[in-house]
Coordinates of C-alpha atoms and ligand atoms in Angstrom, one line a residue:
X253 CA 2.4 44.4 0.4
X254 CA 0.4 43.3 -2.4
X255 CA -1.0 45.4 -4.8
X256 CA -4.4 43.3 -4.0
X257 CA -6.1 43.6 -1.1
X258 CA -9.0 41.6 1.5
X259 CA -11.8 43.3 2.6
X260 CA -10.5 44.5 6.5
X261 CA -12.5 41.5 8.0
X262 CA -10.6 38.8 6.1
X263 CA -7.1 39.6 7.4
X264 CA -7.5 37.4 9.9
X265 CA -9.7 34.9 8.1
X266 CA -11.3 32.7 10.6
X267 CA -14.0 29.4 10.6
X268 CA -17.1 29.9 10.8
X269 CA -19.1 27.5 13.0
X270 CA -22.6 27.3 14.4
X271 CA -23.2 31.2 13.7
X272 CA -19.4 32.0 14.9
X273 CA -16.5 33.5 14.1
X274 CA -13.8 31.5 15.2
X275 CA -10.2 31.8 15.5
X276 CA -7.5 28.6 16.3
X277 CA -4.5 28.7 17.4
X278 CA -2.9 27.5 14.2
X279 CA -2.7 29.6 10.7
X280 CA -1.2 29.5 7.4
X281 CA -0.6 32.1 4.9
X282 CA -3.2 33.4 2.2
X283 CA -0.8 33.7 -1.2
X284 CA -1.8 36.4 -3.4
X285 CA -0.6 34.4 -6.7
X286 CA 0.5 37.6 -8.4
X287 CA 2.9 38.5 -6.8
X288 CA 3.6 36.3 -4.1
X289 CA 2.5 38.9 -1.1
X290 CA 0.8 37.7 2.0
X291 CA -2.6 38.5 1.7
X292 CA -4.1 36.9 5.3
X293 CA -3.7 34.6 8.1
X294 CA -6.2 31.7 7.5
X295 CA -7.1 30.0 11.0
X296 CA -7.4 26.3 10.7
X297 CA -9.8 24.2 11.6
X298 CA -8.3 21.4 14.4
X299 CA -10.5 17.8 14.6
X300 CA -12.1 19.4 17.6
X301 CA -13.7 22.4 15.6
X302 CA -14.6 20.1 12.4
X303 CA -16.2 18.2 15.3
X304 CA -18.3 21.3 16.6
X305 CA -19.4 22.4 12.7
X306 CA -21.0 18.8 11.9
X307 CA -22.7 18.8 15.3
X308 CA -24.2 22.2 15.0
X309 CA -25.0 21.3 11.5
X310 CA -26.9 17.8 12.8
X311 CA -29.0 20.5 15.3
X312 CA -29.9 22.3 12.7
X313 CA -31.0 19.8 10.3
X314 CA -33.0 18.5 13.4
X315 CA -34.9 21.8 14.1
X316 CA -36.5 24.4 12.4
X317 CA -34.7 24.2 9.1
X318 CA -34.6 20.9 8.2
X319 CA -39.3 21.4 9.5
X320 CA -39.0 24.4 7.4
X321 CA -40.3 24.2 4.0
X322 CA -38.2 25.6 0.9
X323 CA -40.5 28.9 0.5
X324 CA -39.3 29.6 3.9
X325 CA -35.9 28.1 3.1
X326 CA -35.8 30.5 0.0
X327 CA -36.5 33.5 1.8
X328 CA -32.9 33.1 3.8
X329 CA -31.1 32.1 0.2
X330 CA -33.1 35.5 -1.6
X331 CA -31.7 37.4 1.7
X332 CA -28.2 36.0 1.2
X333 CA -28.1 36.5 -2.7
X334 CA -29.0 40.3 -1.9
X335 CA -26.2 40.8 0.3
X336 CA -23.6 38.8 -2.2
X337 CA -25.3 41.1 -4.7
X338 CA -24.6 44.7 -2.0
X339 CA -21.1 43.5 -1.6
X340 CA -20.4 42.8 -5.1
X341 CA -17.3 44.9 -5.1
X342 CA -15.9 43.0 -2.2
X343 CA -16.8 39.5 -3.2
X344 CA -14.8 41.0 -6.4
X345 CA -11.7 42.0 -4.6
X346 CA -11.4 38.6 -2.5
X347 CA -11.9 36.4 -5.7
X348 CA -8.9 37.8 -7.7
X349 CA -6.6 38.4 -4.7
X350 CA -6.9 35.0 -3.6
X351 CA -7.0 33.4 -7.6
X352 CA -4.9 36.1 -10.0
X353 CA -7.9 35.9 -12.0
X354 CA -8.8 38.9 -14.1
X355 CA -11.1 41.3 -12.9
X356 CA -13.3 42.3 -15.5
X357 CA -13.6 37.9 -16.1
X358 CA -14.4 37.5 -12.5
X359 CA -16.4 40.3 -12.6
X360 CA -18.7 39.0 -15.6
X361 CA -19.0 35.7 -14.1
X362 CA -17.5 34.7 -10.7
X363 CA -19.8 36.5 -8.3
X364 CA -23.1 36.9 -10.4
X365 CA -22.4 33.0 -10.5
X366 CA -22.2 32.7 -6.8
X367 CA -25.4 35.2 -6.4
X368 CA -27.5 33.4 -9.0
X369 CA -26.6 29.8 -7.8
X370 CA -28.7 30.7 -4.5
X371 CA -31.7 32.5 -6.2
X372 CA -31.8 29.3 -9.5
X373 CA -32.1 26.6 -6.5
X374 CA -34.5 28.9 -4.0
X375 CA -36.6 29.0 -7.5
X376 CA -36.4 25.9 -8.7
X377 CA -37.4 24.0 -5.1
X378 CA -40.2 26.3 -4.5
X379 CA -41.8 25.0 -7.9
X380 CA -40.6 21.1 -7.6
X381 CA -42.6 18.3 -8.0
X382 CA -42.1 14.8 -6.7
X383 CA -44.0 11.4 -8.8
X384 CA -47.7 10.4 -8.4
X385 CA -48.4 7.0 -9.4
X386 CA -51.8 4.9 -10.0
X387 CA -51.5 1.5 -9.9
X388 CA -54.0 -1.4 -10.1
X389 CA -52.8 -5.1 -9.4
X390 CA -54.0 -8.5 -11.2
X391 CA -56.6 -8.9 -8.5
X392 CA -58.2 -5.6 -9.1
X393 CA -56.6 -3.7 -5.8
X394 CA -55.9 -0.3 -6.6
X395 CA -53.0 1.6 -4.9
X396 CA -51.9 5.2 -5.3
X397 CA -47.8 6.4 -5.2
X398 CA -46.3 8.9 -4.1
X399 CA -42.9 10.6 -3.6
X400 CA -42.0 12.6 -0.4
X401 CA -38.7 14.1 -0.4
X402 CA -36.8 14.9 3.0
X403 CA -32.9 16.1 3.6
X404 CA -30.4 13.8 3.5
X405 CA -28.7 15.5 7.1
X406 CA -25.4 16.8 7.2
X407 CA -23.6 17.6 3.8
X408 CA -19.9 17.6 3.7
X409 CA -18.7 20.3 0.5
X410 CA -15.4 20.2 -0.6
X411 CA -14.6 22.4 -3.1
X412 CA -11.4 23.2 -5.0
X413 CA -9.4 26.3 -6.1
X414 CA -10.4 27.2 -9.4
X415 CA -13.9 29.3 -9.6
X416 CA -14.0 29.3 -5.9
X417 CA -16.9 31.0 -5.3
X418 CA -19.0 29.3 -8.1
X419 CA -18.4 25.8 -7.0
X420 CA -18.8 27.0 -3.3
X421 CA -22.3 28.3 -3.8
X422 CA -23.1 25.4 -6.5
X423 CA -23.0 23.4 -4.1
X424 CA -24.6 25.0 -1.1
X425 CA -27.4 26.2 -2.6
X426 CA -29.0 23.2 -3.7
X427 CA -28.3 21.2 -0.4
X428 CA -29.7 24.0 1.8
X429 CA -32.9 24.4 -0.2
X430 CA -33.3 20.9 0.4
X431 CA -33.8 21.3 4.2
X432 CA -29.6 20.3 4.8
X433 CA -26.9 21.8 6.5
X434 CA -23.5 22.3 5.2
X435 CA -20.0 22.0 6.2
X436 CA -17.9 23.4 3.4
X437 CA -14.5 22.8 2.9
X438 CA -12.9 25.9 0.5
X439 CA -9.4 25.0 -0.9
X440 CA -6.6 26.5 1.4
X441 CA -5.2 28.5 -1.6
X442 CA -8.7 30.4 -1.7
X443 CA -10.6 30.5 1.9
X444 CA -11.9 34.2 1.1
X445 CA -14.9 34.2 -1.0
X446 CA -16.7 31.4 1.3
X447 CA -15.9 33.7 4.5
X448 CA -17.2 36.4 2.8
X449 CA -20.4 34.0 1.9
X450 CA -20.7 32.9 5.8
X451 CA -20.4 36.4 6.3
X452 CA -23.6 37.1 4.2
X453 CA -25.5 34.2 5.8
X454 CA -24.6 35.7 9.2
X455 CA -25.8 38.7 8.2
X456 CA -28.9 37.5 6.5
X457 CA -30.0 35.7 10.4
X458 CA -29.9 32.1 8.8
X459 CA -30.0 29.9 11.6
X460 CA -27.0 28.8 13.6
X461 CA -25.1 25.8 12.3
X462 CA -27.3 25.6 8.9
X463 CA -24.1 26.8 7.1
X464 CA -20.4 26.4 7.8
X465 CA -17.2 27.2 6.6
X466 CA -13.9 25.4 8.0
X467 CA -10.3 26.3 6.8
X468 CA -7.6 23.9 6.4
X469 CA -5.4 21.1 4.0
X470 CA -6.6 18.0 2.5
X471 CA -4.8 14.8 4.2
X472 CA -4.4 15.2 8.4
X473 CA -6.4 18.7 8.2
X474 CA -9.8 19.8 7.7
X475 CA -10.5 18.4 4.6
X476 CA -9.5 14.6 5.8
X477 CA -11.7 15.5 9.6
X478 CA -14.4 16.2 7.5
X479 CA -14.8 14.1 4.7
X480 CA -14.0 10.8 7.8
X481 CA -16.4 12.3 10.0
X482 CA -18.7 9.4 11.1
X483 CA -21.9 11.9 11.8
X484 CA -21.7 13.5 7.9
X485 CA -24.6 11.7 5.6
X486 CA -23.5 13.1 2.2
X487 CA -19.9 14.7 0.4
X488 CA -20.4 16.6 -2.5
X489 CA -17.0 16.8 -3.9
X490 CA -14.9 19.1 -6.4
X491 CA -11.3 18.6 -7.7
X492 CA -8.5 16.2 -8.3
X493 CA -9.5 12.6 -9.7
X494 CA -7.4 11.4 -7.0
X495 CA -8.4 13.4 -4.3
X496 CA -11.6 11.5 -5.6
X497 CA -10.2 8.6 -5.1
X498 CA -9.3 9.2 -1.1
X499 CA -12.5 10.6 -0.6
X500 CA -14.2 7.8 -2.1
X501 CA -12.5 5.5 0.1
X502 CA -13.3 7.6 3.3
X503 CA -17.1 7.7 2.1
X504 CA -17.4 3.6 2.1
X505 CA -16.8 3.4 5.3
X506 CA -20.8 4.6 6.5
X507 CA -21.7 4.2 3.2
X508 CA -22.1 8.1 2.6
X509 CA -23.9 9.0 -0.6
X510 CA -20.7 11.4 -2.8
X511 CA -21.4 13.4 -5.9
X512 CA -18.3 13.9 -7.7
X513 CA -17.1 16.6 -10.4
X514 CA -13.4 15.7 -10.3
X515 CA -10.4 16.2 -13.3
X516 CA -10.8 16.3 -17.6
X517 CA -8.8 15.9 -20.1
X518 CA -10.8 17.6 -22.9
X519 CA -10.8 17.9 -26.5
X520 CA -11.8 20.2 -29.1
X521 CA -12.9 19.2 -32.4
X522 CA -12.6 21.4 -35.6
X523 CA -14.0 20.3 -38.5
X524 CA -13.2 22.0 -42.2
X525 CA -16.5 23.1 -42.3
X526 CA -16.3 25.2 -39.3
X527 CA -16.7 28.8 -39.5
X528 CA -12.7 29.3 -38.9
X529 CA -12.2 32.9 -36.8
X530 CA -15.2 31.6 -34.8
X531 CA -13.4 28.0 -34.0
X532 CA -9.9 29.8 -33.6
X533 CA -11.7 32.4 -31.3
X534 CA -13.6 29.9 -29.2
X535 CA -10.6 27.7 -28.9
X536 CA -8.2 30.0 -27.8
X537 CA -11.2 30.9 -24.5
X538 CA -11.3 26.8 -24.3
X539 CA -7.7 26.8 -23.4
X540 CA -7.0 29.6 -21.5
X541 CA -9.5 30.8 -20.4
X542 CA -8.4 31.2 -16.4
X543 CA -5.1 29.9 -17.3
X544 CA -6.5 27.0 -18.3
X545 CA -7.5 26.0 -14.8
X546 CA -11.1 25.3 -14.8
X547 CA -12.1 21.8 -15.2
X548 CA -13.7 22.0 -18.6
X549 CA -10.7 23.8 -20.2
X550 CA -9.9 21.4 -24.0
X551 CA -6.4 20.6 -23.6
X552 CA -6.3 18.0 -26.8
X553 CA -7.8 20.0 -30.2
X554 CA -8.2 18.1 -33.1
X555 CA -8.1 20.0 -36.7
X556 CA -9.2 18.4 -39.5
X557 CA -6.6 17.9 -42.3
X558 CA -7.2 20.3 -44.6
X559 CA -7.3 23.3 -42.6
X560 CA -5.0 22.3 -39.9
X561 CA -2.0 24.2 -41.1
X562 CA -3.7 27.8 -41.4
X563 CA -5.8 26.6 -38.3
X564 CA -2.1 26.3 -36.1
X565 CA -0.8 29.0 -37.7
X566 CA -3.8 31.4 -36.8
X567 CA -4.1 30.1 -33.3
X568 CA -0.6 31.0 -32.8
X569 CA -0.8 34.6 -34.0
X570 CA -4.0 35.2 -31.7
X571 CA -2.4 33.7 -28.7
X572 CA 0.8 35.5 -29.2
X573 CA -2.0 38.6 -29.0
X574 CA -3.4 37.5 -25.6
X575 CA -2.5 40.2 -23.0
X576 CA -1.0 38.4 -19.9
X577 CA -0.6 40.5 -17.3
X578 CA -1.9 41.9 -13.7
X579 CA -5.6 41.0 -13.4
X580 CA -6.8 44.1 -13.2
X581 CA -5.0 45.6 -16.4
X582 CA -6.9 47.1 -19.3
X583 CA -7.3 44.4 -21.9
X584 CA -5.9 41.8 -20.0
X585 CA -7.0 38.2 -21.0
X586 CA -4.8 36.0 -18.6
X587 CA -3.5 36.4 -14.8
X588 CA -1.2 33.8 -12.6
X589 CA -1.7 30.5 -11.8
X590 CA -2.9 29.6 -8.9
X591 CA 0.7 28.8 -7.0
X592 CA 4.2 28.6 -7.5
X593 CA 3.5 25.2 -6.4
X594 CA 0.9 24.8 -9.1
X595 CA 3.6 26.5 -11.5
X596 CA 6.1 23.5 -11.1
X597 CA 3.5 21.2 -12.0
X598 CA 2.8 23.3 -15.0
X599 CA 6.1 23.5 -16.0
X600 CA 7.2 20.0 -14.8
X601 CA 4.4 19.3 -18.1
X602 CA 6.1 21.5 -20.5
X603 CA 9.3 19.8 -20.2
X604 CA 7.7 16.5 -20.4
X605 CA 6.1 18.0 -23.7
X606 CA 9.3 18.4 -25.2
X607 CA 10.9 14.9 -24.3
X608 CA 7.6 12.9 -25.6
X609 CA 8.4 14.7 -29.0
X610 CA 6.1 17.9 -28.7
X611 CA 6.9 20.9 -31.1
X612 CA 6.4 24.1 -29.1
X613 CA 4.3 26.2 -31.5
X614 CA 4.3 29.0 -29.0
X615 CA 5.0 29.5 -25.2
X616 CA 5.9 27.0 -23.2
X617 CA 8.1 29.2 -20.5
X618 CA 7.9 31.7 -17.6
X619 CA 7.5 35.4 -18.6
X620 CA 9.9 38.5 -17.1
X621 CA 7.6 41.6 -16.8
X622 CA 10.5 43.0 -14.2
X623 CA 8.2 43.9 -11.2
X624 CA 6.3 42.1 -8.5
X625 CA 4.4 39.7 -11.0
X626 CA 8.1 37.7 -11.0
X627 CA 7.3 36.8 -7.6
X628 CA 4.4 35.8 -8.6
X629 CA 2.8 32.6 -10.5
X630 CA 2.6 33.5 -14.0
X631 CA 3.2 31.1 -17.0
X632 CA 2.8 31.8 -20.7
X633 CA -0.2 30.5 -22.8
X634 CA 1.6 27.5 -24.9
X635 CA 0.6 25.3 -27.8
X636 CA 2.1 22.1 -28.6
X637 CA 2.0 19.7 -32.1
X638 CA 3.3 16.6 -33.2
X639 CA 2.8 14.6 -30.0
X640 CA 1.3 10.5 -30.0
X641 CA -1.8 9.8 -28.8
X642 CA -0.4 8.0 -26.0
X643 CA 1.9 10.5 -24.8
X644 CA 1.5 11.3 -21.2
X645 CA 1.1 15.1 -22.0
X646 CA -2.1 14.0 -24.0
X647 CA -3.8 11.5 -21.2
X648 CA -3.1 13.4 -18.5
X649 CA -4.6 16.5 -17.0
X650 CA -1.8 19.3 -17.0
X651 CA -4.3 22.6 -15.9
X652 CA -3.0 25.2 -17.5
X653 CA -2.6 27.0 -20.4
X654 CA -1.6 25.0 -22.8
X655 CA -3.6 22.9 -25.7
X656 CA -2.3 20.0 -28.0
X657 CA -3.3 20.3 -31.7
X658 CA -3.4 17.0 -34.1
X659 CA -4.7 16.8 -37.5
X660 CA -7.4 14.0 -37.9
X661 CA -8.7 13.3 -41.2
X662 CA -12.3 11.4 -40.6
X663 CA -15.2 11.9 -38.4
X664 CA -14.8 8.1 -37.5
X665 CA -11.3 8.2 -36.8
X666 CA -11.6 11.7 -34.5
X667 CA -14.2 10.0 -32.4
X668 CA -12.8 7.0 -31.8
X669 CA -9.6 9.5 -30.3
X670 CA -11.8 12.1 -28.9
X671 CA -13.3 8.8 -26.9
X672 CA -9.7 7.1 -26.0
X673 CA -9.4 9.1 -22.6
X674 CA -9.3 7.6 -19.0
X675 CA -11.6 11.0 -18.5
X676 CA -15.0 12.2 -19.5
X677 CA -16.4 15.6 -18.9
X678 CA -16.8 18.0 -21.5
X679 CA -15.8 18.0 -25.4
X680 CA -16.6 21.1 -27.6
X681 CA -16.8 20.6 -31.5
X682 CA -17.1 23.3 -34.3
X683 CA -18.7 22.4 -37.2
X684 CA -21.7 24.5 -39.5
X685 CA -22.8 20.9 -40.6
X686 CA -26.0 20.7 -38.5
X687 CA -26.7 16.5 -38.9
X688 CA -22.8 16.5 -38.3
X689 CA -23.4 18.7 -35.0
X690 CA -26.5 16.3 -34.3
X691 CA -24.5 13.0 -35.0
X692 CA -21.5 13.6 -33.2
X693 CA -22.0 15.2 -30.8
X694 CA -24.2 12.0 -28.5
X695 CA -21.2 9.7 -29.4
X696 CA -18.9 11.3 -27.2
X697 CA -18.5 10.0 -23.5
X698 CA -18.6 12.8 -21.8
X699 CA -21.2 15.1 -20.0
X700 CA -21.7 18.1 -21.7
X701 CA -20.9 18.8 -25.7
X702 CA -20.7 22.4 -26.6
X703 CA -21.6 22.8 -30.4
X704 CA -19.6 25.9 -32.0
X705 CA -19.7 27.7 -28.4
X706 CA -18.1 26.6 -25.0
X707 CA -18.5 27.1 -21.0
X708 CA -22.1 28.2 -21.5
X709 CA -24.4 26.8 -18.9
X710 CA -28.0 26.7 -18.3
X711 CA -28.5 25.7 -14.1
X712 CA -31.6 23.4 -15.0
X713 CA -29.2 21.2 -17.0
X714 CA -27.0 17.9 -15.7
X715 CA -23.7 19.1 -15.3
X716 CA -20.9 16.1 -14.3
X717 CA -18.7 13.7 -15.9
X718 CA -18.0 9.9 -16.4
X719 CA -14.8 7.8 -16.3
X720 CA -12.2 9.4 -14.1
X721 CA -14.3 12.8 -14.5
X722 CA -16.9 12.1 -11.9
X723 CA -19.9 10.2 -10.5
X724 CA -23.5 11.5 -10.6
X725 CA -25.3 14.6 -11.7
X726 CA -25.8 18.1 -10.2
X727 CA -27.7 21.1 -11.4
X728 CA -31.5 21.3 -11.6
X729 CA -33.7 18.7 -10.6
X730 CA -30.7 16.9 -10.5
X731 CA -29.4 18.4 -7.5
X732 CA -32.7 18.2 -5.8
X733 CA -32.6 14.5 -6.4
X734 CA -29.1 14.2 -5.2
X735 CA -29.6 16.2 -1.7
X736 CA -32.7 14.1 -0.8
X737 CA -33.8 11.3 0.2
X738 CA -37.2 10.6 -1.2
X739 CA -39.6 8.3 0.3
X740 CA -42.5 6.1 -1.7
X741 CA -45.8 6.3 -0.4
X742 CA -47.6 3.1 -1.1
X743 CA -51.6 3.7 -0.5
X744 CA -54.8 1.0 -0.6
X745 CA -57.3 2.7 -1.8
Ligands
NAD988 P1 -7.7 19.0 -5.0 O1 -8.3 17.7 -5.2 O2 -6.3 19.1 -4.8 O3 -8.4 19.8 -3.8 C1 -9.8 20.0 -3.8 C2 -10.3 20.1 -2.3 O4 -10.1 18.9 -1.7 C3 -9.5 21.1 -1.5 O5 -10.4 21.8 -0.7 C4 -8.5 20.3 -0.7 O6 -8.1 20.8 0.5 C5 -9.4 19.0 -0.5 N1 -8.6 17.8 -0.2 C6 -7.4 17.4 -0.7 N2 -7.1 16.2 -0.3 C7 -8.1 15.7 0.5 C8 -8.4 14.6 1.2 N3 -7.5 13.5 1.2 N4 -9.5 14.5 2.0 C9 -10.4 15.5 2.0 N5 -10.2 16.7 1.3 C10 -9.1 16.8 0.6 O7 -8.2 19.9 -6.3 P2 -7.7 21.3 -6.7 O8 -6.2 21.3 -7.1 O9 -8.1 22.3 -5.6 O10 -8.6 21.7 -7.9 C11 -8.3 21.4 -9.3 C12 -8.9 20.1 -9.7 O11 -10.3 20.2 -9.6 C13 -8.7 19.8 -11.2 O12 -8.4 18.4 -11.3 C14 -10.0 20.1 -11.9 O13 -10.2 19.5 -13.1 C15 -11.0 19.8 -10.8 N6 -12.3 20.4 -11.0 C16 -13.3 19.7 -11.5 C17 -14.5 20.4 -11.7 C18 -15.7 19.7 -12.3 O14 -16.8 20.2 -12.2 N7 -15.6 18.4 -12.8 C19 -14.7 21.7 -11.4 C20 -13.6 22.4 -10.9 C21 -12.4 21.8 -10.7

């Protein structure tokens, strides 16, 4: 038994479909990643069920909710952020069984995340605007525009493991605020905070079949039932690049509109002028921060010259410091990963490392604590040097704990190999030269730059990625614009 439990009603963590519980005849195992203890039986969704979730979420685009209008619409979110919020402790308890994430990290962010996704987007819609236009043509006619914006229908979400919660409710929000109904799609490794969420919207009396949650795998399972279905209009899509890719291909067919946050491989820039304990500090969050699995994570940091030296050599005395150990240990900094499947990945990387040339500053194996936590998924926080650029441990996306550090020795140079990446999502630099800050930071293809901080977000902003990292924008207006479909309205006046 694991030292981490479910709330009682997710031991038998079922579907949930137009405003049901249900149970199937076929489950797998919920993981606890800490210590490899069975947490639940998770009841998978067959074609048949996927096939009942999109049709109750068509009837309910086609009645009330998708007539309602999003004051109404935010009154159910408001209702269902309250309950998240009442159930904190719970929500709590789910998201680190299921993740080996620590506590107090969860705690600061996970679930207020998940609560404050519903109440940004109920906000934000009940204030929108759409465009007005005046026009007047060479003969003198003169037309007025305007923008309607209606649902797009049924939205597929599938989300990943990492920050499951976050990227759960991320998504929902903004598509139900827009008059849609879901169909989401948690990862298998963590199908407990979304049945706690349907939970909170069967609770809060949102209609039946405006939200659903289906359990299941990727390819022949929920995941593939859903993101084929012929009757879905939209998939809003987190994780692998090359999940990406499958899902892309399933989405032609119809011609679905996607939205796509999918892998990075980010980098870090230090510059001599940084202030050095913040750069070491903030570096050391950037690449372990959750083991290193969350999508933004810089796994390639580039040191300038002249401080690179002290710069490894500090880096490697504060990770050495980092407490890894059960999540909900005093001063802990860093739990499991996800899976001992996800571990052999991990560690398939950090053998790789060494036969591409890498010089294992620090880490780079399992630790032995001598309890449960062997059973579980746990891999030390590792830094690397002296690797090429075109090593496969530097262009590929290894998600874990573990960072690359290379001396570069001009802001020209370190650009042009901060650019050189088949990925683009997120790049952090540290620097207390402000035109530096200002000049660098737009030349770097990715979607977000963080200047001398990292992982802070503001919901109004664009949050995605380019390259292999993504297609299209969420967040904000952004995600109002991406869940619906606007109509012009062209008027003679
Ligand atoms: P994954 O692609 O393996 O799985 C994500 C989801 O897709 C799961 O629910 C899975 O069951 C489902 N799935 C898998 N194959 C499918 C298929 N053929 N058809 C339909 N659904 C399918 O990703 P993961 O391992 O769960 O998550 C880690 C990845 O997510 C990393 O690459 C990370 O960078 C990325 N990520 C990106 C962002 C971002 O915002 N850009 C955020 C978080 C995670």
């Amino acid at each position: 038994m694991s030292r981490f439990q479910l709330p009682a009603s997710l031991r038998q963590t079922r579907n949930y479909v137009d405003g049901e519980f249900v149970a199937t005849a076929k489950t797998f195992h919920n993981i606890c990643p800490v210590d490899g203890a069975v947490l639940a039986d998770v009841h998978e969704a067959d074609k048949a069920l996927v096939d009942r979730a999109v049709a109750a979420a068509r009837r309910a685009v086609e009645g009330e909710w998708g007539q309602a209008d999003a004051a109404e619409r935010a009154r159910y979110l408001y209702r269902v952020a309250d309950i998240i919020e009442r159930r904190f402790e719970a929500f709590l308890a789910a998201e680190v069984a299921d993740t080996g994430r620590p506590l107090s990290q969860a705690r600061q962010l996970d679930i207020y995340r998940g609560i404050h996704n519903f109440r940004t987007f109920a906000d934000l819609a009940k204030v929108a605007n759409t465009d007005f236009f005046e026009t007047r043509l060479g003969d003198g006619t003169r037309l007025i525009n305007y923008v309607t914006r209606k649902p797009l229908g049924v939205v597929a979400s599938i989300s990943p493991w990492n920050l499951p919660i976050l990227s759960l409710t991320w998504k929902a929000a903004p598509a139900l605020i827009c008059g849609n109904a879901v169909v989401c799609k948690p990862s298998e490794e963590t199908p407990s905070s979304a049945t706690l969420v349907a939970e909170a919207f069967d609770e809060a009396g949102v209609p039946a079949g405006v939200f659903n949650v289906i359990h299941g795998f990727g390819p022949g399972s929920a995941g593939e039932f859903l993101s084929t279905h012929p009757d879905i209009d939209a998939i809003t899509f987190t994780g692998e690049s090359r999940t990406g890719t499958a899902i892309m291909k399933a989405a032609a067919e119809g011609v679905k509109e996607v939205s796509f946050e999918l892998g990075g491989k980010n980098a870090a820039v230090v510059f001599a002028d940084a202030d050095f304990e913040a750069a070491v500090e903030g570096i050391v969050r950037s690449s372990f921060t959750n083991a290193g699995q969350v999508c933004l994570c810089s796994e390639r940091v580039y040191v300038e010259r002249s401080i690179f030296d002290r710069f490894v050599a500090a880096l490697k005395a504060r990770t050495e410091a980092l407490k890894v150990s059960w999540p909900d240990d005093e001063g802990v900094f860093m739990g499991s990963l996800i899976s001992r499947e996800h571990r052999e990945k991990v560690l398939s990387y950090f053998d790789l490392a060494v036969q591409e040339g890498a010089t294992v500053v620090t880490g780079g194996t399992v630790p032995v604590f001598g309890d449960e936590r062997d059973n579980g998924a746990y891999v030390l926080p590792t830094i690397w040097t002296g690797l090429p650029d075109d090593a496969r441990c530097m262009r590929e996306e290894v998600f874990g704990p573990v960072c690359h550090i290379a001396p570069f020795d001009s802001e020209e140079e370190v650009l042009r190999r901060v650019n050189d990446s088949a990925y683009g999502l997120a790049a952090s630099i540290w620097t207390t030269n402000l035109s530096r800050a200002h000049r660098v930071s737009p030349k770097i293809h990715v979607g977000i730059v963080w200047v001398n901080t990292w992982f802070s977000r503001d919901l109004r902003t664009p949050f995605g990625g380019g390259k292999l990292s993504g297609i299209g924008r969420e967040g904000g207006r952004y995600s109002l614009d991406f869940y619906s479909e606007t109509t012009n309205v062209c008027v003679k006046v």
